[in-house]
Short mmCIF file of C-alpha atoms and ligand atoms in Angstrom, two decimals:
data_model
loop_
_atom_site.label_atom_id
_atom_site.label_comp_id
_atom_site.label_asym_id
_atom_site.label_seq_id
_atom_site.Cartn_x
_atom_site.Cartn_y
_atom_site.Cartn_z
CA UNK X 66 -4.33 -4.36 -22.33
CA UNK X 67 -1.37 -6.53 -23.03
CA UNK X 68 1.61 -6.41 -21.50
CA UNK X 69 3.71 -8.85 -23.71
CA UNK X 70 5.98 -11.39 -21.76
CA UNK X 71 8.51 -10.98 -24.41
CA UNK X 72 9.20 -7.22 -23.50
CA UNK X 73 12.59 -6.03 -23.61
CA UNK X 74 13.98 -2.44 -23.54
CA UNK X 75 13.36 -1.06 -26.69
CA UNK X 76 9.76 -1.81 -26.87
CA UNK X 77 7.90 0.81 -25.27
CA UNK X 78 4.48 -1.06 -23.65
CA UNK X 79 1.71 0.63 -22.67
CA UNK X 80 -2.05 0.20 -21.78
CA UNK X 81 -4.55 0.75 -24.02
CA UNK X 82 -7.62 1.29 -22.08
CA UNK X 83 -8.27 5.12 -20.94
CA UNK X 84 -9.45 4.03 -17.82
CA UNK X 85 -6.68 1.18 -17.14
CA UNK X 86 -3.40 3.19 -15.51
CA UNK X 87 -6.38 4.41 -12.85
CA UNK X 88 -7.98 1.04 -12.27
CA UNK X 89 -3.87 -0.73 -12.10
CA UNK X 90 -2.75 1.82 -9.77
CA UNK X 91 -6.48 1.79 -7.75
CA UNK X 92 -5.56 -1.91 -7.25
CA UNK X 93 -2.16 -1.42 -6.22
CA UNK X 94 -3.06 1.29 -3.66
CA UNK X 95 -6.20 0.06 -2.62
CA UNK X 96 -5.67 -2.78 -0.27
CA UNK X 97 -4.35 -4.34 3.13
CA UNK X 98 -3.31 -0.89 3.99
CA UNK X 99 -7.09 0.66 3.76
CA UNK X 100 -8.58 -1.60 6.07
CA UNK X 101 -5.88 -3.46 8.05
CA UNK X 102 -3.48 -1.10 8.16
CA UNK X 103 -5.73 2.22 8.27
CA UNK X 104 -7.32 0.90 11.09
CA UNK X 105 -4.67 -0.73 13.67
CA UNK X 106 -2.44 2.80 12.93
CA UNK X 107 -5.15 4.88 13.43
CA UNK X 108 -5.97 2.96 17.10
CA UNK X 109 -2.21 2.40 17.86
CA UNK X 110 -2.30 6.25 17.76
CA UNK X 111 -5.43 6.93 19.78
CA UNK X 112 -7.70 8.87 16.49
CA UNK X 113 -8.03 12.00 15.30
CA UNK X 114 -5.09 13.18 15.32
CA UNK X 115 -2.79 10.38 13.41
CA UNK X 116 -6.30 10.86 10.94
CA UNK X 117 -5.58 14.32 10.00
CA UNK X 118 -2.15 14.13 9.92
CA UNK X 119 -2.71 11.29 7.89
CA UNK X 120 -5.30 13.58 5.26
CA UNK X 121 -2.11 16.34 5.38
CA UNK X 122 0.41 13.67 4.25
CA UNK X 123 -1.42 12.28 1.61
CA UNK X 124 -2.22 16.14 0.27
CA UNK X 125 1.07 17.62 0.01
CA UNK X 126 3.32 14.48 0.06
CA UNK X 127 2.19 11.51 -1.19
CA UNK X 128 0.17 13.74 -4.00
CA UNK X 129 3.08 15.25 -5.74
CA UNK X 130 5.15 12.14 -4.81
CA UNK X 131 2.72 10.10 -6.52
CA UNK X 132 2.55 12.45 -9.65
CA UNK X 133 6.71 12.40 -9.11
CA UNK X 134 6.73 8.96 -9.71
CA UNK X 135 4.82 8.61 -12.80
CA UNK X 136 6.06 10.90 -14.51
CA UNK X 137 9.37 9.34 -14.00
CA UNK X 138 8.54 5.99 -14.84
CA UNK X 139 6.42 7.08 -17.87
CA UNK X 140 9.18 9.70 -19.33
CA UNK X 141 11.69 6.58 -19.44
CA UNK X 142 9.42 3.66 -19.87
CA UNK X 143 11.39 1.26 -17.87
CA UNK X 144 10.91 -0.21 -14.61
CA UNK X 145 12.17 2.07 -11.64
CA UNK X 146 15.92 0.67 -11.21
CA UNK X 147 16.08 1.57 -15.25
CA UNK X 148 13.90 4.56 -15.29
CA UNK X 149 15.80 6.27 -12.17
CA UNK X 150 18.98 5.79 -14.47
CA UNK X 151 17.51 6.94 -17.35
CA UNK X 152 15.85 9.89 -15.85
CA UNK X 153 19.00 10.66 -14.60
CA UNK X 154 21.43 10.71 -17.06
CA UNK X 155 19.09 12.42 -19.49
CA UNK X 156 18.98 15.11 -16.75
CA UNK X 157 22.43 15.13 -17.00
CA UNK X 158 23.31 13.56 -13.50
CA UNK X 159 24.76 10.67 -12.08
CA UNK X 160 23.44 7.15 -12.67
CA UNK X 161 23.84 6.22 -8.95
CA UNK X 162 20.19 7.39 -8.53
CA UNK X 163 19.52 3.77 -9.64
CA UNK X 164 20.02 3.23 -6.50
CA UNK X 165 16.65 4.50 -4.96
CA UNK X 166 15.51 1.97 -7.60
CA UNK X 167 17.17 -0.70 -6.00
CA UNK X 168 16.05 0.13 -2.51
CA UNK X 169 12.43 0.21 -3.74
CA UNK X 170 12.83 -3.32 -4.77
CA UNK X 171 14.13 -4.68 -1.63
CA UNK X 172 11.40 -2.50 -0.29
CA UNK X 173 8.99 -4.44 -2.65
CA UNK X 174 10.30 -7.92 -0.84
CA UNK X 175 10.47 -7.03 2.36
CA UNK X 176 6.36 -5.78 2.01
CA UNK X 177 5.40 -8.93 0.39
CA UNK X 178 6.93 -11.10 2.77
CA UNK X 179 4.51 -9.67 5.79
CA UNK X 180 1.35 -8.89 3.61
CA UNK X 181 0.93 -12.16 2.10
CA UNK X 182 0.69 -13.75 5.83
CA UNK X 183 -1.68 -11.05 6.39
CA UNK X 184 -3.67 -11.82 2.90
CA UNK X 185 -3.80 -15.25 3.85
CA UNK X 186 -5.42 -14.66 7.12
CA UNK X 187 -7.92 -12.55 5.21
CA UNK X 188 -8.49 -15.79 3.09
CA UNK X 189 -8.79 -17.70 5.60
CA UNK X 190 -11.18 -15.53 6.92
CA UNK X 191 -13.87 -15.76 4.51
CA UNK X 192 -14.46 -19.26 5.35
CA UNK X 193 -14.21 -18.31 9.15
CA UNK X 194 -16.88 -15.45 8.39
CA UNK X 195 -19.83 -17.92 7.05
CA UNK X 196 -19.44 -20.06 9.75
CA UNK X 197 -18.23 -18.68 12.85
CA UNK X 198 -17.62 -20.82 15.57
CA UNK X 199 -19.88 -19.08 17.92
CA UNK X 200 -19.09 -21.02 21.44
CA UNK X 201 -15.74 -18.73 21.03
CA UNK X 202 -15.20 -15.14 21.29
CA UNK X 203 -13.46 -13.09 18.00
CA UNK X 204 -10.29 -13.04 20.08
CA UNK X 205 -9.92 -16.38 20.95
CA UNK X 206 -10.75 -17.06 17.43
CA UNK X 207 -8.05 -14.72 16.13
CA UNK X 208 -5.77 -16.69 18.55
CA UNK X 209 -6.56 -19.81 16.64
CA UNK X 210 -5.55 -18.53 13.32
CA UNK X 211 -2.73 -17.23 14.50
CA UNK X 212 -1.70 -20.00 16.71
CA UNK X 213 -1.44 -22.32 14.16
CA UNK X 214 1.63 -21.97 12.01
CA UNK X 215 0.75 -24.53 10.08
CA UNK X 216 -2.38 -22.62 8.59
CA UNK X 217 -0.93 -19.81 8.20
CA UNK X 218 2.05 -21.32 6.40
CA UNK X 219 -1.15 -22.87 4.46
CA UNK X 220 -2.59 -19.70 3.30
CA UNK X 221 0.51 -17.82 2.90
CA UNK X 222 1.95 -20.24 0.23
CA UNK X 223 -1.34 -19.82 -1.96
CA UNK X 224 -1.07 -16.52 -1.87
CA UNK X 225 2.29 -16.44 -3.17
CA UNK X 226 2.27 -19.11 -5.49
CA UNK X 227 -1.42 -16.77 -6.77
CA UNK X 228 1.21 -14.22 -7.07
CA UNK X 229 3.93 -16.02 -8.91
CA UNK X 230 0.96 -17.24 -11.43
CA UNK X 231 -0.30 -13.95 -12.40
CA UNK X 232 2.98 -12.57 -12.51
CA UNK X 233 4.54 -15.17 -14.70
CA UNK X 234 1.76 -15.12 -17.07
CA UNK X 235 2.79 -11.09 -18.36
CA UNK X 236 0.91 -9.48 -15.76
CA UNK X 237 -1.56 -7.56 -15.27
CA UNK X 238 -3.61 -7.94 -18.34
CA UNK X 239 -6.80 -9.43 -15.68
CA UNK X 240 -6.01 -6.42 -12.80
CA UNK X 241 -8.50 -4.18 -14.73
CA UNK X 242 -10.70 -6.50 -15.64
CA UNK X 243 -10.92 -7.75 -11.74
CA UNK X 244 -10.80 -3.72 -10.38
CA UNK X 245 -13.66 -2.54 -12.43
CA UNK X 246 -15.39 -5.11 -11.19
CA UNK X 247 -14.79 -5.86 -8.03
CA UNK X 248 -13.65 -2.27 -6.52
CA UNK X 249 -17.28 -1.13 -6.77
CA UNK X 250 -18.68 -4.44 -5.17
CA UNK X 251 -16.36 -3.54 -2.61
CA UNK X 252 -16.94 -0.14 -1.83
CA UNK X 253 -21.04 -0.75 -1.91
CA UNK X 254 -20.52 -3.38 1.12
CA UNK X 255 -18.06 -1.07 2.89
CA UNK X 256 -21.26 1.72 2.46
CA UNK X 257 -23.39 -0.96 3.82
CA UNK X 258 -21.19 -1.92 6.51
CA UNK X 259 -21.19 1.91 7.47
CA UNK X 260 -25.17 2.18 7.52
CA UNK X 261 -24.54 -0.74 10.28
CA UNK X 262 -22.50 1.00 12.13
CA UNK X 263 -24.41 3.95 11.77
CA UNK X 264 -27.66 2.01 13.47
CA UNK X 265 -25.38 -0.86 15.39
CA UNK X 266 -23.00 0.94 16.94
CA UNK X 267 -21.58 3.97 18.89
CA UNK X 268 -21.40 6.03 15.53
CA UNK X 269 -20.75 9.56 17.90
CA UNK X 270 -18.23 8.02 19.87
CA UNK X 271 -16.29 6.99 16.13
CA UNK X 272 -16.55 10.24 14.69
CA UNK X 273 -15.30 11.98 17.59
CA UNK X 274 -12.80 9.67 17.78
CA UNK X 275 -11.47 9.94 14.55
CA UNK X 276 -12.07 13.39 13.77
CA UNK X 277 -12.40 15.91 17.03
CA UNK X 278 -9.10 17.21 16.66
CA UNK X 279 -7.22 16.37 19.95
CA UNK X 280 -3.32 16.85 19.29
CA UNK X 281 -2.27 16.01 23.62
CA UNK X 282 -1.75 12.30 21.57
CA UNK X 283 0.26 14.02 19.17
CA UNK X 284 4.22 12.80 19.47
CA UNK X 285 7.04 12.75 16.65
CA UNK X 286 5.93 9.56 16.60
CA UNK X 287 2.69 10.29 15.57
CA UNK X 288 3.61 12.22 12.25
CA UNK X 289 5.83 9.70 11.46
CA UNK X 290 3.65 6.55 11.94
CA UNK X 291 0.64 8.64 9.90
CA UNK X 292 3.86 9.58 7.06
CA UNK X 293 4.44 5.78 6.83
CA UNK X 294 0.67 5.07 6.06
CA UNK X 295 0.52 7.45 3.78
CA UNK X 296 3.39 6.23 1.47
CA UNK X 297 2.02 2.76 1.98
CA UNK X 298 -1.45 3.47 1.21
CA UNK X 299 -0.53 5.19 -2.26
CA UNK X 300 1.97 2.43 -2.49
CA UNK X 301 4.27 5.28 -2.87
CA UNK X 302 8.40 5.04 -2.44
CA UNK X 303 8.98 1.71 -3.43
CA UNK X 304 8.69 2.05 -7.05
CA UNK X 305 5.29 0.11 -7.71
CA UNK X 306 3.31 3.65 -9.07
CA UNK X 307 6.65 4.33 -10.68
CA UNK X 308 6.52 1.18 -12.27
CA UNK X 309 3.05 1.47 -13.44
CA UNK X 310 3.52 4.93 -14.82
CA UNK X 311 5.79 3.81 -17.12
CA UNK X 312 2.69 1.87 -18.33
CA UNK X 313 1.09 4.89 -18.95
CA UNK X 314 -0.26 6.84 -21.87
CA UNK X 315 1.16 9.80 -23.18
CA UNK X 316 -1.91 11.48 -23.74
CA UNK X 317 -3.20 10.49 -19.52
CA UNK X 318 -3.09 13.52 -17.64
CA UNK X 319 -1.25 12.99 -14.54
CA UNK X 320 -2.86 15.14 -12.18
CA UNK X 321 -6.19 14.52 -12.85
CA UNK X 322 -5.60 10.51 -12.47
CA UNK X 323 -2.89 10.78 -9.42
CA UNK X 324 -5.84 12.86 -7.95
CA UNK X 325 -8.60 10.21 -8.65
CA UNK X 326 -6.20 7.56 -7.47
CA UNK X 327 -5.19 9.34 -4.27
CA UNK X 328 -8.91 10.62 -3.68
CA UNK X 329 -10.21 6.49 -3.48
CA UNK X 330 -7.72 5.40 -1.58
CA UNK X 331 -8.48 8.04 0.81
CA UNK X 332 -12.12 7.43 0.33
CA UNK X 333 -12.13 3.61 1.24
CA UNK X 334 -9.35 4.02 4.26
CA UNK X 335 -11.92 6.93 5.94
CA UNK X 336 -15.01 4.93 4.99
CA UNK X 337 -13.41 1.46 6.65
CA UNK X 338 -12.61 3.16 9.70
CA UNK X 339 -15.94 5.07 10.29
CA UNK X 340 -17.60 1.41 9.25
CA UNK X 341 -15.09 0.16 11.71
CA UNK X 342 -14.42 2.15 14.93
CA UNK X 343 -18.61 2.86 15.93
CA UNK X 344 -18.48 -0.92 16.26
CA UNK X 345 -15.43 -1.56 18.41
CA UNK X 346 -16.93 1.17 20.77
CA UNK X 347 -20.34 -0.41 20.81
CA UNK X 348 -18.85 -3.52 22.05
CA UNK X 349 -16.28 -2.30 24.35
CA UNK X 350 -13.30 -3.27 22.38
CA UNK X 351 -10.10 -1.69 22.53
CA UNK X 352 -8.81 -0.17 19.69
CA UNK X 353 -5.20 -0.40 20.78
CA UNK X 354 -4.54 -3.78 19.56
CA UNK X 355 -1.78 -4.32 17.09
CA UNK X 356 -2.28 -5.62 13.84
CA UNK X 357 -5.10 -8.08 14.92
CA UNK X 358 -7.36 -4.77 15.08
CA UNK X 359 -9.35 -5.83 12.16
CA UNK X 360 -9.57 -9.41 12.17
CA UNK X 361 -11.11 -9.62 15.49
CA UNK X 362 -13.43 -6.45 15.66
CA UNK X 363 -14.54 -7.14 11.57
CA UNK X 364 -15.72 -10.73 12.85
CA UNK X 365 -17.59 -9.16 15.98
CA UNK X 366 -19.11 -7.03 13.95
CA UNK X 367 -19.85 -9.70 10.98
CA UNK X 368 -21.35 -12.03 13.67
CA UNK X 369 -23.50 -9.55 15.06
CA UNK X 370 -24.81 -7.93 12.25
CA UNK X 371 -27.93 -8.80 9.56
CA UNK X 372 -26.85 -11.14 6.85
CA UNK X 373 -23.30 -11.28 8.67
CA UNK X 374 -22.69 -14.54 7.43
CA UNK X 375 -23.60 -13.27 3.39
CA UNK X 376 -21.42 -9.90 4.14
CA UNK X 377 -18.98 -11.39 6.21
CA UNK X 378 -17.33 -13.77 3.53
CA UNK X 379 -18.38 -11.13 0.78
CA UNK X 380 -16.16 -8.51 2.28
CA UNK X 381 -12.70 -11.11 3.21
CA UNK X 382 -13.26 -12.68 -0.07
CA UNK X 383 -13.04 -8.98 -1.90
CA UNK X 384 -10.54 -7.96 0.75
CA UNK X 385 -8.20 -10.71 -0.19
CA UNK X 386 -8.52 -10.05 -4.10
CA UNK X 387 -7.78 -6.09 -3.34
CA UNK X 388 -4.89 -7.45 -1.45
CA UNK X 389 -4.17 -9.74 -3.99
CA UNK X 390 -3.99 -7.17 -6.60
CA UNK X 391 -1.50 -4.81 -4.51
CA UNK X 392 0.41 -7.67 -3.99
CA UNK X 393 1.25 -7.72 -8.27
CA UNK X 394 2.08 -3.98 -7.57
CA UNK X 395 4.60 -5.27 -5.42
CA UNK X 396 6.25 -8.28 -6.96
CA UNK X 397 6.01 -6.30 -10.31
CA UNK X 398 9.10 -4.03 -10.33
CA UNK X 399 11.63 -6.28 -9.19
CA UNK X 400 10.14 -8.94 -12.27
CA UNK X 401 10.33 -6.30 -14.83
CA UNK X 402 14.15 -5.19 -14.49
CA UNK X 403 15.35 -8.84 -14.34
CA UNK X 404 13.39 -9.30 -17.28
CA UNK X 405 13.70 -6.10 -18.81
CA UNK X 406 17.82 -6.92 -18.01
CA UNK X 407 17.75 -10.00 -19.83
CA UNK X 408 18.59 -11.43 -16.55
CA UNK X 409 15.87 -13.88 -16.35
CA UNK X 410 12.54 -14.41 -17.97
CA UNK X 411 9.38 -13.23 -16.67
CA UNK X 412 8.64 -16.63 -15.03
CA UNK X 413 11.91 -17.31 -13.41
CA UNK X 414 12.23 -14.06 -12.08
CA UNK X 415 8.39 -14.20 -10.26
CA UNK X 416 9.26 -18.04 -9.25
CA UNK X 417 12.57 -17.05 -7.81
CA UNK X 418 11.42 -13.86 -5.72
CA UNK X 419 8.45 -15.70 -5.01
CA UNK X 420 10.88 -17.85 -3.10
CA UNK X 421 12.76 -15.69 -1.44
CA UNK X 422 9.75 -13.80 -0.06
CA UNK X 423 8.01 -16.91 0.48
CA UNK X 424 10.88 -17.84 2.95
CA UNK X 425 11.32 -14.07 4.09
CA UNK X 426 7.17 -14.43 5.06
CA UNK X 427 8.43 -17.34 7.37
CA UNK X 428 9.46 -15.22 9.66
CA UNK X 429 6.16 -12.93 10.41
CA UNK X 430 4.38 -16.53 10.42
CA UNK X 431 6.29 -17.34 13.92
CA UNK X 432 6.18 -13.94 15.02
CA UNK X 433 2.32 -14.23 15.30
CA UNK X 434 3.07 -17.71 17.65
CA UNK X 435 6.39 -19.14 18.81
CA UNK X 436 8.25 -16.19 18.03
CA UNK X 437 6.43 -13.40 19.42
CA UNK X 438 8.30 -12.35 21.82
CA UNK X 439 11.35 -12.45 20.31
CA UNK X 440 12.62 -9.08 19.75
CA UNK X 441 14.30 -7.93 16.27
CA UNK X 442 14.72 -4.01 15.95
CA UNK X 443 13.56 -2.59 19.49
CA UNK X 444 11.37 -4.37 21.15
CA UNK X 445 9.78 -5.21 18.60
CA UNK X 446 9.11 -9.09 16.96
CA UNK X 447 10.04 -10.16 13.48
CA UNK X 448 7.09 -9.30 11.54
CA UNK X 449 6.78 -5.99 13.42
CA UNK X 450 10.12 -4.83 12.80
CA UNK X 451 9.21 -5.12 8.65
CA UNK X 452 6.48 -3.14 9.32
CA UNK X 453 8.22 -0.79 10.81
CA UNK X 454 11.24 -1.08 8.73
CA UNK X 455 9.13 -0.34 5.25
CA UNK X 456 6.60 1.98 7.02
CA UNK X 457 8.71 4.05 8.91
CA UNK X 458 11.99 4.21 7.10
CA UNK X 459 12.09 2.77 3.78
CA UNK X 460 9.18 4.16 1.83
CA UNK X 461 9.19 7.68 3.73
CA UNK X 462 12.73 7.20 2.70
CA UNK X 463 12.22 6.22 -0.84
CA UNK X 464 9.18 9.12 -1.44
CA UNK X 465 12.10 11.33 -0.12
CA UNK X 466 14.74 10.64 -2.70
CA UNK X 467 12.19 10.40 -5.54
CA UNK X 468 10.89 14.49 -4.57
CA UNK X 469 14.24 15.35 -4.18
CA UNK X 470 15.42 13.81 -7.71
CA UNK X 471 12.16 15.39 -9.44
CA UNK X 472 12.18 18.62 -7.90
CA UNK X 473 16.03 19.49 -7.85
CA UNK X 474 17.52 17.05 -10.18
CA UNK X 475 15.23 16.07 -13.24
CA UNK X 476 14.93 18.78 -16.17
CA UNK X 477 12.66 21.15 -15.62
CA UNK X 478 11.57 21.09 -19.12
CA UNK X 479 11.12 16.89 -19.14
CA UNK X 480 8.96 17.40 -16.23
CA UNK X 481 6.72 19.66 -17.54
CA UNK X 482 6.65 17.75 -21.21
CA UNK X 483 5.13 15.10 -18.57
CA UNK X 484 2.42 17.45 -17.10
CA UNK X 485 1.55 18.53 -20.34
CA UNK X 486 -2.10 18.08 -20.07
CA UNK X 487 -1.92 20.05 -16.93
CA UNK X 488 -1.83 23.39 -17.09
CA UNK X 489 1.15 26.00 -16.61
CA UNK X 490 -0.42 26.46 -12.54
CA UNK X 491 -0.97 23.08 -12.09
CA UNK X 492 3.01 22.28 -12.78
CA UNK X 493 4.43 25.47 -11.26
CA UNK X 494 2.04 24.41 -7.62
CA UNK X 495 3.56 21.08 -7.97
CA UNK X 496 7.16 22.14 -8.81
CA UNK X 497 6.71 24.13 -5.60
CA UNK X 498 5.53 21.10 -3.14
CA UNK X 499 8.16 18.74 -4.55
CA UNK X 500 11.38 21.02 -4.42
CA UNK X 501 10.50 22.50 -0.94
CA UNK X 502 7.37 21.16 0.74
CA UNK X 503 6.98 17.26 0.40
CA UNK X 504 10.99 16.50 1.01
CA UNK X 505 11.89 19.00 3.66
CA UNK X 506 8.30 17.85 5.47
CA UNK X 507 9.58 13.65 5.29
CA UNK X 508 13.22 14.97 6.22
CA UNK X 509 12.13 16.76 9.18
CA UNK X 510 9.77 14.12 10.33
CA UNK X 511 13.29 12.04 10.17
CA UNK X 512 15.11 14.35 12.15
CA UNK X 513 12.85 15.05 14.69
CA UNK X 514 12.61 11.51 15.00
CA UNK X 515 16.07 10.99 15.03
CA UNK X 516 16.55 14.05 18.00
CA UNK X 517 13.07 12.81 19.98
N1 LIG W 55 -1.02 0.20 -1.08
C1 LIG W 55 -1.20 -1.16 -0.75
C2 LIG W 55 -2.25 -1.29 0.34
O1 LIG W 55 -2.72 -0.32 0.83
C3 LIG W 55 0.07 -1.83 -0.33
C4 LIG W 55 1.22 -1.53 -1.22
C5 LIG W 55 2.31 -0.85 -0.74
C6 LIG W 55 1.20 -1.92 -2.56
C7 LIG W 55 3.37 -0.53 -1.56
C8 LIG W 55 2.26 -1.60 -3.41
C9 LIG W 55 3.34 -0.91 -2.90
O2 LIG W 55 -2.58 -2.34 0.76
#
C-alpha cells in the first residue's frame, strides 16, 4: 500500500491489499473507545441497559452510517470536505454539504486533543504495569499520574509528535502492517484476561451486570450517551471511515467489510468489559468512576493476576499502539484536504494541526489536576466537556447529516453503483435504515434530549 505524499486531486489513490481498507478502518475503530471508553460509559450508566442500547445503535445506525460513509468517500475519492462537495453536486445539490465535512474536521481536533492525554497515560502505563509500586493502592496511583501535569504533558507530546511523524511521512502505508499484527496479539490477551476473570473474579455478578436487561436506569440520557459510543467506537461522523473509503477498492464489497469492521469493534468493546467488570466486582470497586475506570481497575487486576507484570505492560503497550493507530484516523482528514487543496504539504499540514491540538490537549491535561473543578459546559471540566461535546453532539450530529445526505440527497443510482457487490436486498434494506431508521432514531434521541 502506498499512499503517495505527492497526491493531488486528480490522482485517484487506493490500497492495494484485499485485506487493507478492513485492517485501516479496524485500526481506526478499534481503540481508546473499546476499552476506555466502553467501559467508564457502560459504568457511568449502571450496565445492561446502556449495553444493549449500545448493540441496537451500532446495528441500525452506525451500520448503515458506516456503509454511508464509504461509499461516499470512495464514489468521489477525496477526503470528506471534497467528497461531501463532490457527492453533492454530482447529485445535483448544493455544495454547502461541505460543510458536514468541515464539522467532521473540527470534530477530528477536538477528539485528538483529549485522546492523546488519554494515550499517553496508557503509555505511561506500561511502564507503571511491570513495576507497580505496590506500598500504594491503584487509585492513589492513578492520582499520581494524573497529578502530575508535567508527565502527562510528557506523554502527551510523544504521542503527538508519533502522530505528526507517521502522518507526515504519507500515511498509513505501516497501519496494516502494525494491525495484522498486532490486533490479534491483542485480542488473544484480552481472551486471556477474560479466562482471569472468569476464575479471579465475580464473573456472575459481570454478566448480570452487563447483560440482565434492567431498563429502571434507562433515561434520555442513557440512549444518548450509548448513541455517542457508538459513533465513536466506529469512528463514525467525523469523516475518518469516510476518509478511508475513499481509499477503497472498487471491487471491496461494502457490506461485507463495514460488517466485519463493525462486528470487531463490537467484539473487543464486549470482550474488554466482560474481562473487565467480574474484576471490579471481585474487589469491591465501583464502577461509577469517570474516565479513570480503566486505569485503576486494569492495574488492580494486572497486579493481582498470574504473570500480571508480563500481561500488564503487554496489554498498555498494544493498547497505546491501537490508540495510536485511531489517532492517524483522526489527524488524517483534516491533512488530506489541505494537501489535497494545495494548501499545504502533507508535512506542514500534520505539524501545524499537530500544534493546534497539541495546545487544545493542554486543556484536558489541567482538567485531570488544577483545573478540575473548573466548570466549562455544565458542570462539567474542560476535558469532560470535549467528551461530551464530540460524543454527545458532534458525531451523533455528523452520522445524522451524512444518513440524511445518502438516503434523501445522493442519487439513488450512484449509491447503488457503490453497493454493487451487494445484492439488490442488501441495498434496498439499507436504503430503508438510512432514509427513515438511522436519522429519525439520532434526531429523536436529540429532541428528546432537548425536551427532557
Ligand atoms: N474509534 C476510535 C476508538 O474507539 C476513536 C476514533 C473516533 C477514531 C473517531 C477515529 C474517529 O478509540
Amino acid at each position: 500500500m502506498n499512499i503517495s505524499s505527492s497526491k493531488n486531486i486528480s490522482e485517484s489513490v487506493t490500497w492495494v491489499g484485499k485485506w487493507t481498507f478492513v485492517l485501516a478502518a479496524a485500526g481506526s475503530a478499534v481503540g481508546l473507545g473499546n476499552i476506555w471508553g466502553f467501559s467508564y460509559k457502560v459504568g457511568e450508566a449502571g450496565g445492561s441497559a446502556f449495553v444493549l442500547i449500545y448493540l441496537g445503535c451500532i446495528l441500525v445506525v452506525g451500520l448503515p452510517i458506516m456503509m454511508a460513509e464509504i461509499m461516499i468517500g470512495r464514489y468521489s475519492q477525496h477526503s470528506p470536505v471534497s467528497a461531501m462537495k463532490k457527492a453533492a453536486i454530482d447529485s445535483g445539490k448544493s455544495g454547502y454539504w461541505q460543510s458536514v465535512g468541515w464539522t467532521g474536521l473540527f470534530s477530528g481536533v477536538l477528539i485528538l486533543s483529549f485522546y492523546s492525554v488519554l494515550a499517553g497515560i496508557c503509555i505511561n502505563y506500561i511502564g507503571i504495569a511491570a513495576m507497580p509500586n505496590t506500598d500504594i493502592s491503584s487509585f492513589e496511583q492513578y492520582a499520581q499520574v494524573t497529578g502530575s501535569p508535567s508527565t502527562l504533558f510528557f506523554w502527551h507530546s510523544i504521542f503527538i509528535g508519533m502522530n505528526i511523524a507517521i502522518i507526515a511521512s504519507g500515511v498509513i502505508a505501516g497501519i496494516e502492517r502494525m494491525v495484522r499484527l498486532l490486533m490479534p496479539i491483542l485480542f488473544i490477551l484480552m481472551i486471556v484476561m477474560l479466562i482471569n476473570a472468569m476464575i479471579n473474579g465475580d464473573f456472575n455478578a459481570g454478566l448480570a451486570y452487563l447483560f440482565t436487561p434492567d431498563f429502571s436506569k434507562v433515561n434520555p440520557e442513557t440512549f444518548l450517551s450509548a448513541m455517542g459510543q457508538a459513533f465513536f467506537s466506529l469512528s463514525l461522523g467525523m469523516g475518518s471511515i469516510m476518509c478511508y473509503g475513499s481509499y477503497m477498492r472498487k471491487s471491496e464489497d461494502i457490506f461485507k467489510t463495514s460488517l466485519t469492521v463493525a462486528g470487531l469493534d463490537t467484539l473487543i468493546a464486549i470482550l474488554a468489559g466482560l474481562a473487565i467488570f467480574p474484576m471490579i466486582f471481585a474487589y469491591g470497586m465501583e464502577p461509577q468512576q469517570g474516565t479513570g475506570l480503566v486505569f485503576k481497575s486494569l492495574l488492580t487486576i494486572f497486579i493481582e493476576m498470574p504473570l500480571g507484570n508480563i500481561i500488564g505492560p503487554a496489554f498498555f503497550m498494544l493498547l497505546s499502539i491501537a490508540a495510536l493507530s485511531s489517532a492517524i484516523s483522526l489527524l488524517e482528514p483534516s491533512v488530506a484536504y489541505f494537501e489535497e487543496n494545495n494548501i499545504f504539504s502533507r508535512s506542514a499540514a500534520a505539524i501545524i494541526l499537530g500544534l493546534i491540538i497539541w495546545f487544545v490537549g493542554i486543556g484536558s491535561i489541567l482538567s485531570l489536576n488544577s483545573w478540575e473543578n473548573e466548570y466549562f459546559l455544565g458542570e462539567r471540566n474542560f476535558m469532560d466537556s470535549i467528551i461530551y461535546l464530540t460524543f454527545n453532539i458532534l458525531m451523533p450530529l455528523g452520522g445524522m447529516l451524512v444518513a440524511i445526505f445518502a438516503g434523501w440527497f445522493f442519487k439513488p443510482r450512484l449509491a447503488m453503483e457503490e453497493l454493487s457487490a451487494a445484492n439488490v436486498n442488501i441495498f434496498k434494506t439499507w436504503r430503508f435504515f438510512i432514509k427513515f431508521v438511522s436519522p429519525v432514531l439520532v434526531a429523536s434521541v436529540f429532541i428528546y434530549q432537548l425536551l427532557g
